[in-house]
């Protein structure tokens, strides 16, 4: 039997090593906790969160061409698009758009099928509500996009 | 005022002076200060433990959670006080009181300085051991009176643990007490006497008879963690096995009494360790850094510490984010910093510094032990019960017995050689 393990035991080497580890981790720089409402976490780039209906930033007109592909792609059939043909330009124009997040599983098929990059699942993750009332999003709400509360730090 | 100044000139503890008024004042002051220390300790424990586990700890109540202990206290006071129907009401009621009272009674003999003890008992250390062992009784009462499995198991574990570690602890203390008789031939059990003999011998007992003093100190340091039921020896309240051990059925104020008792006895046991091995109230390096200059420099340390703390607090108050929500916190922090600065300035007065530095060094040493307690808790996993018994009976007890025998032999060695030489001559 070698001497080294016995000496390790007698001089409590392993315990002191452990103490050293905890001592080094005390450094405030090591802290991984984020103070959530004050500090917002960095969300993954491809995270699929609350939906938004994009508008042209210059003109303010919707990018949606009311093709209804998203409504067809949706496995839950929670998107309803209504449109009417503009008699002058002979084009379909969006009248209303509703998106029921209470049934949505955020699969992102609607976003993928969108022909004009109008429908987008944003990185906003704060979708919890007290009831089901606010969960069906209408067109103005979708165009405004998610509005997370900002807390002063 | 005249009586006050006369008392200050006496340079003895109020117990020795037979001054009942001052003894009562000392008791009250110690009670209040220890309670404050316990509150501070709970905050520090949560904070340091959190940082060691790369968390933040309390942050919301006051700046960096400084007011958390007060919030906790208020919560515990307001909580419903439940006594189980099947419980033995009288014993259930008395158990936390017993734990807390024994924990506080030990402070009668703790020497915070040459004059800063309630009394100098000639059996001080024995009294301390005896009274602190009574705390087990409170724990067993709690376990029995709760009339429930887990508390009973917890309290049985606690009593078994305390009985087995008390022996090693006692033997380690015996070796330190034997060291007090070195040179003079007459030892002492008085806490003040022990520190004074370290002063006369010119070294702390940790360094005496190297490595015997140090080994005895380490044994005591391990046994005292087990004595106070702290991690890694916290089997009596092992939350993963026994819910909360002996205080499972306790809530609200009664529970907080247990909590107070536990932390108080932690401080008490640490102060025994400091008194016996680390030179009590004596300042560090009395041999190498001596002379009037160094004395003056060391007497300024308390004031400087408080001023540094104040500067740090004020700096963090300035550094806080400048938004209206934080205004009250900023003001509070700044006031706290000013308070610390005032204490620092008060300690800078030479007359005050001379009287205060004893207490300062003593508390600095004790707080190092408090840090060790937290550090152990963050690092070590809990022992299994048979491992605990193995460590107590098969490791600590034989080593401490050996240390006692060796200390005795080394102590009488000069006499033996002298007498042998005398016979030969």
Short mmCIF file of N, CA and C in Angstrom, two decimals, chain A:
data_model
loop_
_atom_site.label_atom_id
_atom_site.label_comp_id
_atom_site.label_asym_id
_atom_site.label_seq_id
_atom_site.Cartn_x
_atom_site.Cartn_y
_atom_site.Cartn_z
N UNK A 1 0.85 -1.21 0.00
CA UNK A 1 0.00 0.00 0.00
C UNK A 1 0.88 1.25 0.00
N UNK A 2 0.55 2.14 -0.89
CA UNK A 2 1.43 3.31 -1.01
C UNK A 2 1.08 4.34 0.06
N UNK A 3 1.97 5.26 0.23
CA UNK A 3 1.83 6.23 1.32
C UNK A 3 0.96 7.42 0.91
N UNK A 4 0.98 7.71 -0.40
CA UNK A 4 0.34 8.94 -0.86
C UNK A 4 -1.14 9.05 -0.46
N UNK A 5 -1.97 8.01 -0.71
CA UNK A 5 -3.39 8.16 -0.34
C UNK A 5 -3.58 8.38 1.16
N UNK A 6 -2.74 7.73 1.95
CA UNK A 6 -2.88 7.90 3.41
C UNK A 6 -2.57 9.35 3.79
N UNK A 7 -1.49 9.86 3.20
CA UNK A 7 -1.12 11.25 3.51
C UNK A 7 -2.21 12.20 3.06
N UNK A 8 -2.80 11.92 1.89
CA UNK A 8 -3.91 12.75 1.40
C UNK A 8 -5.04 12.80 2.42
N UNK A 9 -5.31 11.63 3.00
CA UNK A 9 -6.39 11.55 3.98
C UNK A 9 -6.04 12.31 5.25
N UNK A 10 -4.80 12.10 5.71
CA UNK A 10 -4.40 12.69 6.99
C UNK A 10 -4.41 14.21 6.89
N UNK A 11 -3.87 14.73 5.80
CA UNK A 11 -3.80 16.19 5.69
C UNK A 11 -5.04 16.79 5.03
N UNK A 12 -6.10 15.99 4.87
CA UNK A 12 -7.39 16.46 4.36
C UNK A 12 -7.24 17.20 3.02
N UNK A 13 -6.37 16.66 2.15
CA UNK A 13 -6.06 17.37 0.90
C UNK A 13 -7.30 17.59 0.05
N UNK A 14 -8.12 16.52 -0.06
CA UNK A 14 -9.29 16.65 -0.93
C UNK A 14 -10.26 17.70 -0.42
N UNK A 15 -10.42 17.73 0.92
CA UNK A 15 -11.34 18.71 1.48
C UNK A 15 -10.84 20.12 1.20
N UNK A 16 -9.51 20.31 1.33
CA UNK A 16 -8.97 21.65 1.12
C UNK A 16 -9.11 22.05 -0.35
N UNK A 17 -8.94 21.06 -1.25
CA UNK A 17 -9.15 21.35 -2.68
C UNK A 17 -10.58 21.82 -2.91
N UNK A 18 -11.53 21.11 -2.29
CA UNK A 18 -12.93 21.50 -2.45
C UNK A 18 -13.17 22.91 -1.92
N UNK A 19 -12.57 23.22 -0.76
CA UNK A 19 -12.74 24.55 -0.19
C UNK A 19 -12.18 25.60 -1.14
N UNK A 20 -11.07 25.27 -1.79
CA UNK A 20 -10.45 26.19 -2.73
C UNK A 20 -11.40 26.50 -3.89
N UNK A 21 -12.07 25.45 -4.39
CA UNK A 21 -13.00 25.66 -5.51
C UNK A 21 -14.11 26.63 -5.12
N UNK A 22 -14.76 26.35 -3.96
CA UNK A 22 -15.85 27.23 -3.57
C UNK A 22 -15.35 28.65 -3.31
N UNK A 23 -14.11 28.74 -2.78
CA UNK A 23 -13.60 30.08 -2.49
C UNK A 23 -13.42 30.87 -3.78
N UNK A 24 -12.91 30.21 -4.82
CA UNK A 24 -12.68 30.95 -6.07
C UNK A 24 -13.99 31.36 -6.74
N UNK A 25 -15.03 30.55 -6.56
CA UNK A 25 -16.30 30.89 -7.21
C UNK A 25 -17.04 32.04 -6.54
N UNK A 26 -16.51 32.53 -5.40
CA UNK A 26 -17.18 33.63 -4.72
C UNK A 26 -17.13 34.92 -5.50
N UNK A 27 -16.16 35.03 -6.40
CA UNK A 27 -15.97 36.25 -7.18
C UNK A 27 -17.29 36.68 -7.83
N UNK A 28 -17.74 37.91 -7.57
CA UNK A 28 -19.01 38.35 -8.16
C UNK A 28 -19.06 38.24 -9.67
N UNK A 29 -17.91 38.18 -10.31
CA UNK A 29 -17.90 38.05 -11.78
C UNK A 29 -18.45 36.70 -12.23
N UNK A 30 -18.41 35.70 -11.32
CA UNK A 30 -18.83 34.36 -11.70
C UNK A 30 -20.35 34.20 -11.71
N UNK A 31 -21.06 35.19 -11.15
CA UNK A 31 -22.50 35.03 -10.96
C UNK A 31 -23.21 34.87 -12.29
N UNK A 32 -24.09 33.87 -12.37
CA UNK A 32 -24.81 33.64 -13.61
C UNK A 32 -26.28 34.07 -13.50
N UNK A 33 -26.75 34.39 -12.32
CA UNK A 33 -28.15 34.77 -12.15
C UNK A 33 -28.44 36.06 -12.90
N UNK A 34 -29.60 36.12 -13.62
CA UNK A 34 -30.01 37.41 -14.18
C UNK A 34 -31.21 37.87 -13.39
N UNK A 35 -31.26 39.17 -13.15
CA UNK A 35 -32.39 39.70 -12.39
C UNK A 35 -33.48 40.00 -13.38
N UNK A 36 -34.37 39.00 -13.63
CA UNK A 36 -35.19 38.98 -14.82
C UNK A 36 -35.91 40.26 -15.22
N UNK A 37 -36.81 40.80 -14.44
CA UNK A 37 -37.52 41.94 -15.09
C UNK A 37 -36.58 43.11 -15.37
N UNK A 38 -35.50 43.21 -14.64
CA UNK A 38 -34.57 44.32 -14.86
C UNK A 38 -33.60 44.00 -15.99
N UNK A 39 -33.07 42.79 -15.96
CA UNK A 39 -32.15 42.38 -17.01
C UNK A 39 -32.89 41.39 -17.88
N UNK A 40 -32.91 41.62 -19.21
CA UNK A 40 -33.60 40.68 -20.07
C UNK A 40 -32.60 39.72 -20.68
N UNK A 41 -32.92 38.44 -20.65
CA UNK A 41 -31.96 37.46 -21.17
C UNK A 41 -31.79 37.58 -22.69
N UNK A 42 -30.66 37.13 -23.18
CA UNK A 42 -30.40 37.08 -24.62
C UNK A 42 -31.10 35.84 -25.16
N UNK A 43 -32.07 36.07 -26.08
CA UNK A 43 -32.85 34.94 -26.60
C UNK A 43 -32.16 34.41 -27.85
N UNK A 44 -32.29 33.10 -28.07
CA UNK A 44 -31.69 32.49 -29.26
C UNK A 44 -32.24 33.16 -30.52
N UNK A 45 -31.40 33.27 -31.52
CA UNK A 45 -31.76 34.02 -32.74
C UNK A 45 -32.98 33.42 -33.43
N UNK A 46 -33.08 32.09 -33.41
CA UNK A 46 -34.17 31.45 -34.16
C UNK A 46 -35.33 31.07 -33.24
N UNK A 47 -35.39 31.68 -32.08
CA UNK A 47 -36.51 31.40 -31.17
C UNK A 47 -37.81 31.88 -31.80
N UNK A 48 -38.88 31.08 -31.63
CA UNK A 48 -40.18 31.46 -32.20
C UNK A 48 -41.11 31.86 -31.08
N UNK A 49 -41.40 33.16 -31.01
CA UNK A 49 -42.25 33.65 -29.93
C UNK A 49 -43.52 34.29 -30.45
N UNK A 50 -43.94 35.37 -29.84
CA UNK A 50 -45.18 36.05 -30.21
C UNK A 50 -45.16 36.49 -31.68
N UNK A 51 -46.29 36.33 -32.38
CA UNK A 51 -46.29 36.67 -33.81
C UNK A 51 -46.40 38.18 -34.05
N UNK A 52 -45.96 38.58 -35.23
CA UNK A 52 -46.08 39.98 -35.63
C UNK A 52 -46.35 40.00 -37.12
N UNK A 53 -47.15 40.98 -37.54
CA UNK A 53 -47.44 41.14 -38.97
C UNK A 53 -46.66 42.36 -39.42
N UNK A 54 -45.65 42.15 -40.22
CA UNK A 54 -44.75 43.25 -40.55
C UNK A 54 -45.39 44.25 -41.50
N UNK A 55 -45.01 45.50 -41.31
CA UNK A 55 -45.48 46.56 -42.22
C UNK A 55 -44.24 47.17 -42.89
N UNK A 56 -44.49 47.77 -44.01
CA UNK A 56 -43.40 48.46 -44.69
C UNK A 56 -42.98 49.65 -43.85
N UNK A 57 -41.76 49.71 -43.39
CA UNK A 57 -41.37 50.78 -42.47
C UNK A 57 -41.45 52.17 -43.11
N UNK A 58 -41.34 52.23 -44.44
CA UNK A 58 -41.37 53.55 -45.07
C UNK A 58 -42.79 54.06 -45.24
N UNK A 59 -43.65 53.20 -45.76
CA UNK A 59 -45.00 53.67 -46.07
C UNK A 59 -45.99 53.36 -44.98
N UNK A 60 -45.70 52.39 -44.14
CA UNK A 60 -46.66 52.01 -43.12
C UNK A 60 -47.73 51.07 -43.64
N UNK A 61 -47.60 50.62 -44.92
CA UNK A 61 -48.58 49.67 -45.46
C UNK A 61 -48.18 48.26 -45.09
N UNK A 62 -49.19 47.39 -44.96
CA UNK A 62 -48.87 46.02 -44.58
C UNK A 62 -48.14 45.31 -45.72
N UNK A 63 -47.28 44.40 -45.34
CA UNK A 63 -46.56 43.62 -46.34
C UNK A 63 -47.40 42.43 -46.78
N UNK A 64 -48.48 42.15 -46.00
CA UNK A 64 -49.29 40.97 -46.26
C UNK A 64 -50.04 41.13 -47.58
N UNK A 65 -49.97 40.06 -48.41
CA UNK A 65 -50.68 40.13 -49.69
C UNK A 65 -51.96 39.32 -49.63
N UNK A 66 -52.35 38.90 -48.40
CA UNK A 66 -53.62 38.21 -48.19
C UNK A 66 -53.77 36.96 -49.03
N UNK A 67 -52.66 36.25 -49.25
CA UNK A 67 -52.74 35.04 -50.05
C UNK A 67 -53.34 33.89 -49.28
N UNK A 68 -53.24 33.92 -47.94
CA UNK A 68 -53.85 32.87 -47.13
C UNK A 68 -53.03 31.62 -47.02
N UNK A 69 -51.78 31.67 -47.46
CA UNK A 69 -50.93 30.47 -47.36
C UNK A 69 -50.68 30.09 -45.91
N UNK A 70 -50.53 31.10 -45.05
CA UNK A 70 -50.27 30.81 -43.64
C UNK A 70 -51.45 30.08 -43.04
N UNK A 71 -52.66 30.53 -43.36
CA UNK A 71 -53.86 29.90 -42.83
C UNK A 71 -53.94 28.45 -43.28
N UNK A 72 -53.49 28.20 -44.49
CA UNK A 72 -53.52 26.82 -44.99
C UNK A 72 -52.41 25.99 -44.36
N UNK A 73 -51.27 26.63 -44.11
CA UNK A 73 -50.14 25.88 -43.57
C UNK A 73 -50.36 25.51 -42.11
N UNK A 74 -51.18 26.29 -41.42
CA UNK A 74 -51.28 26.13 -39.96
C UNK A 74 -51.91 24.79 -39.61
N UNK A 75 -51.21 23.94 -38.86
CA UNK A 75 -51.79 22.64 -38.49
C UNK A 75 -52.95 22.78 -37.51
N UNK A 76 -53.01 23.86 -36.78
CA UNK A 76 -54.10 24.07 -35.82
C UNK A 76 -55.22 24.89 -36.43
N UNK A 77 -55.04 25.40 -37.59
CA UNK A 77 -56.02 26.25 -38.29
C UNK A 77 -56.49 27.39 -37.42
N UNK A 78 -55.51 28.08 -36.85
CA UNK A 78 -55.89 29.16 -35.95
C UNK A 78 -55.74 30.52 -36.59
N UNK A 79 -55.30 30.55 -37.83
CA UNK A 79 -55.17 31.83 -38.52
C UNK A 79 -56.37 32.00 -39.45
N UNK A 80 -57.02 33.15 -39.38
CA UNK A 80 -58.06 33.46 -40.36
C UNK A 80 -57.69 34.75 -41.07
N UNK A 81 -57.67 34.67 -42.41
CA UNK A 81 -57.34 35.84 -43.21
C UNK A 81 -58.58 36.17 -44.03
N UNK A 82 -59.05 37.42 -43.95
CA UNK A 82 -60.13 37.82 -44.86
C UNK A 82 -59.60 38.93 -45.75
N UNK A 83 -60.05 38.90 -46.99
CA UNK A 83 -59.53 39.87 -47.94
C UNK A 83 -60.66 40.29 -48.90
N UNK A 84 -60.47 41.37 -49.58
CA UNK A 84 -61.40 41.73 -50.66
C UNK A 84 -60.62 42.30 -51.82
N UNK A 85 -61.19 42.16 -53.01
CA UNK A 85 -60.44 42.60 -54.19
C UNK A 85 -60.64 44.09 -54.38
N UNK A 86 -59.57 44.77 -54.58
CA UNK A 86 -59.65 46.21 -54.82
C UNK A 86 -60.11 46.41 -56.26
N UNK A 87 -61.25 47.06 -56.46
CA UNK A 87 -61.79 47.18 -57.83
C UNK A 87 -60.88 47.99 -58.76
N UNK A 88 -60.08 48.87 -58.21
CA UNK A 88 -59.24 49.72 -59.07
C UNK A 88 -58.00 48.96 -59.52
N UNK A 89 -57.25 48.45 -58.51
CA UNK A 89 -55.97 47.82 -58.87
C UNK A 89 -56.14 46.35 -59.20
N UNK A 90 -57.31 45.81 -58.96
CA UNK A 90 -57.62 44.40 -59.18
C UNK A 90 -56.73 43.48 -58.32
N UNK A 91 -56.33 43.97 -57.16
CA UNK A 91 -55.50 43.14 -56.30
C UNK A 91 -56.27 42.80 -55.03
N UNK A 92 -55.89 41.67 -54.43
CA UNK A 92 -56.47 41.28 -53.15
C UNK A 92 -55.86 42.17 -52.06
N UNK A 93 -56.73 42.68 -51.19
CA UNK A 93 -56.19 43.48 -50.09
C UNK A 93 -56.65 42.92 -48.75
N UNK A 94 -55.78 42.97 -47.77
CA UNK A 94 -56.06 42.40 -46.47
C UNK A 94 -57.12 43.21 -45.73
N UNK A 95 -58.15 42.55 -45.23
CA UNK A 95 -59.16 43.24 -44.42
C UNK A 95 -58.92 42.96 -42.93
N UNK A 96 -58.89 41.69 -42.59
CA UNK A 96 -58.62 41.37 -41.19
C UNK A 96 -57.75 40.13 -41.12
N UNK A 97 -57.07 40.03 -39.99
CA UNK A 97 -56.15 38.91 -39.78
C UNK A 97 -56.28 38.53 -38.33
N UNK A 98 -56.58 37.29 -38.04
CA UNK A 98 -56.62 36.96 -36.61
C UNK A 98 -55.76 35.74 -36.34
N UNK A 99 -55.14 35.78 -35.22
CA UNK A 99 -54.14 34.76 -34.87
C UNK A 99 -54.42 34.35 -33.44
N UNK A 100 -54.79 33.09 -33.22
CA UNK A 100 -55.18 32.64 -31.87
C UNK A 100 -53.97 32.01 -31.18
N UNK A 101 -53.27 32.79 -30.35
CA UNK A 101 -52.06 32.24 -29.71
C UNK A 101 -52.39 31.21 -28.64
N UNK A 102 -53.68 31.14 -28.22
CA UNK A 102 -54.00 30.18 -27.16
C UNK A 102 -53.87 28.75 -27.69
N UNK A 103 -54.03 28.58 -29.00
CA UNK A 103 -53.89 27.22 -29.53
C UNK A 103 -52.56 27.02 -30.25
N UNK A 104 -51.81 28.09 -30.41
CA UNK A 104 -50.59 28.03 -31.20
C UNK A 104 -49.52 27.20 -30.51
N UNK A 105 -48.80 26.39 -31.29
CA UNK A 105 -47.69 25.63 -30.71
C UNK A 105 -46.36 26.17 -31.20
N UNK A 106 -46.40 27.30 -31.87
CA UNK A 106 -45.19 27.99 -32.33
C UNK A 106 -44.29 27.07 -33.16
N UNK A 107 -44.94 26.36 -34.14
CA UNK A 107 -44.16 25.48 -34.99
C UNK A 107 -43.45 26.27 -36.07
N UNK A 108 -44.00 27.43 -36.41
CA UNK A 108 -43.32 28.29 -37.37
C UNK A 108 -43.64 27.97 -38.82
N UNK A 109 -44.64 27.08 -39.07
CA UNK A 109 -44.97 26.74 -40.46
C UNK A 109 -45.57 27.94 -41.19
N UNK A 110 -46.34 28.76 -40.47
CA UNK A 110 -46.95 29.94 -41.07
C UNK A 110 -45.87 30.91 -41.54
N UNK A 111 -44.88 31.06 -40.69
CA UNK A 111 -43.78 31.98 -40.98
C UNK A 111 -43.02 31.48 -42.22
N UNK A 112 -42.81 30.15 -42.28
CA UNK A 112 -42.08 29.59 -43.42
C UNK A 112 -42.86 29.73 -44.71
N UNK A 113 -44.20 29.60 -44.59
CA UNK A 113 -44.99 29.60 -45.82
C UNK A 113 -45.26 31.00 -46.33
N UNK A 114 -45.00 32.01 -45.52
CA UNK A 114 -45.37 33.37 -45.91
C UNK A 114 -44.59 33.80 -47.15
N UNK A 115 -45.32 34.25 -48.16
CA UNK A 115 -44.70 34.56 -49.45
C UNK A 115 -44.01 35.92 -49.42
N UNK A 116 -44.41 36.81 -48.51
CA UNK A 116 -43.88 38.17 -48.57
C UNK A 116 -43.16 38.57 -47.27
N UNK A 117 -42.75 37.58 -46.46
CA UNK A 117 -42.07 37.86 -45.19
C UNK A 117 -42.90 38.78 -44.29
N UNK A 118 -44.21 38.70 -44.39
CA UNK A 118 -45.05 39.59 -43.58
C UNK A 118 -45.25 39.01 -42.20
N UNK A 119 -45.60 37.72 -42.10
CA UNK A 119 -45.85 37.11 -40.80
C UNK A 119 -44.51 36.64 -40.24
N UNK A 120 -44.29 37.01 -38.97
CA UNK A 120 -43.01 36.65 -38.37
C UNK A 120 -43.24 36.26 -36.92
N UNK A 121 -42.59 35.20 -36.48
CA UNK A 121 -42.65 34.86 -35.06
C UNK A 121 -41.43 35.51 -34.40
N UNK A 122 -41.71 36.52 -33.56
CA UNK A 122 -40.60 37.31 -33.01
C UNK A 122 -39.95 36.59 -31.84
N UNK A 123 -38.95 37.25 -31.27
CA UNK A 123 -38.23 36.65 -30.15
C UNK A 123 -38.89 36.97 -28.81
N UNK A 124 -40.04 37.62 -28.83
CA UNK A 124 -40.67 37.96 -27.55
C UNK A 124 -41.28 36.71 -26.94
N UNK A 125 -40.93 36.47 -25.68
CA UNK A 125 -41.33 35.23 -25.02
C UNK A 125 -42.35 35.46 -23.92
N UNK A 126 -42.73 36.72 -23.69
CA UNK A 126 -43.63 37.00 -22.58
C UNK A 126 -45.07 36.91 -23.05
N UNK A 127 -45.57 35.67 -23.22
CA UNK A 127 -46.91 35.51 -23.78
C UNK A 127 -47.92 35.10 -22.73
N UNK A 128 -47.53 35.09 -21.46
CA UNK A 128 -48.46 34.64 -20.43
C UNK A 128 -49.51 35.71 -20.15
N UNK A 129 -50.78 35.26 -19.94
CA UNK A 129 -51.88 36.18 -19.63
C UNK A 129 -52.69 35.57 -18.50
N UNK A 130 -53.56 36.38 -17.90
CA UNK A 130 -54.38 35.86 -16.81
C UNK A 130 -55.58 35.08 -17.33
N UNK A 131 -56.01 35.34 -18.60
CA UNK A 131 -57.15 34.61 -19.12
C UNK A 131 -56.96 34.36 -20.60
N UNK A 132 -58.00 33.75 -21.24
CA UNK A 132 -57.86 33.48 -22.66
C UNK A 132 -58.29 34.69 -23.51
N UNK A 133 -58.82 35.73 -22.84
CA UNK A 133 -59.42 36.84 -23.59
C UNK A 133 -58.44 37.48 -24.57
N UNK A 134 -57.26 37.82 -24.07
CA UNK A 134 -56.36 38.59 -24.92
C UNK A 134 -55.55 37.75 -25.87
N UNK A 135 -55.88 36.48 -25.98
CA UNK A 135 -54.98 35.61 -26.72
C UNK A 135 -55.25 35.59 -28.22
N UNK A 136 -56.45 35.98 -28.61
CA UNK A 136 -56.72 36.05 -30.05
C UNK A 136 -56.28 37.42 -30.53
N UNK A 137 -55.24 37.44 -31.32
CA UNK A 137 -54.66 38.71 -31.73
C UNK A 137 -55.29 39.15 -33.05
N UNK A 138 -55.74 40.42 -33.08
CA UNK A 138 -56.32 40.93 -34.32
C UNK A 138 -55.27 41.70 -35.12
N UNK A 139 -55.72 42.25 -36.24
CA UNK A 139 -54.74 42.83 -37.16
C UNK A 139 -53.95 44.01 -36.55
N UNK A 140 -54.61 45.01 -35.92
CA UNK A 140 -53.82 46.12 -35.37
C UNK A 140 -52.80 45.65 -34.32
N UNK A 141 -53.24 44.71 -33.49
CA UNK A 141 -52.35 44.20 -32.45
C UNK A 141 -51.14 43.50 -33.08
N UNK A 142 -51.41 42.72 -34.13
CA UNK A 142 -50.33 42.00 -34.79
C UNK A 142 -49.37 42.95 -35.48
N UNK A 143 -49.95 44.03 -36.01
CA UNK A 143 -49.07 44.97 -36.73
C UNK A 143 -48.22 45.78 -35.77
N UNK A 144 -48.79 46.04 -34.57
CA UNK A 144 -47.97 46.74 -33.57
C UNK A 144 -46.86 45.84 -33.05
N UNK A 145 -47.14 44.53 -33.05
CA UNK A 145 -46.14 43.58 -32.56
C UNK A 145 -46.16 43.48 -31.06
N UNK A 146 -45.36 42.60 -30.49
CA UNK A 146 -45.36 42.42 -29.03
C UNK A 146 -44.85 43.68 -28.32
N UNK A 147 -45.47 43.96 -27.16
CA UNK A 147 -45.07 45.15 -26.41
C UNK A 147 -44.65 44.73 -25.00
N UNK A 148 -43.44 44.24 -24.83
CA UNK A 148 -43.02 43.82 -23.48
C UNK A 148 -42.88 45.02 -22.55
N UNK A 149 -43.27 44.82 -21.27
CA UNK A 149 -43.12 45.89 -20.28
C UNK A 149 -41.64 46.13 -20.01
N UNK A 150 -41.28 47.39 -19.98
CA UNK A 150 -39.88 47.72 -19.69
C UNK A 150 -39.80 48.21 -18.24
N UNK A 151 -38.95 47.57 -17.45
CA UNK A 151 -38.79 47.97 -16.05
C UNK A 151 -37.55 48.83 -15.91
N UNK A 152 -37.65 49.94 -15.18
CA UNK A 152 -36.44 50.74 -14.96
C UNK A 152 -35.48 49.97 -14.07
N UNK A 153 -34.23 50.08 -14.38
CA UNK A 153 -33.25 49.29 -13.64
C UNK A 153 -32.84 49.98 -12.34
#
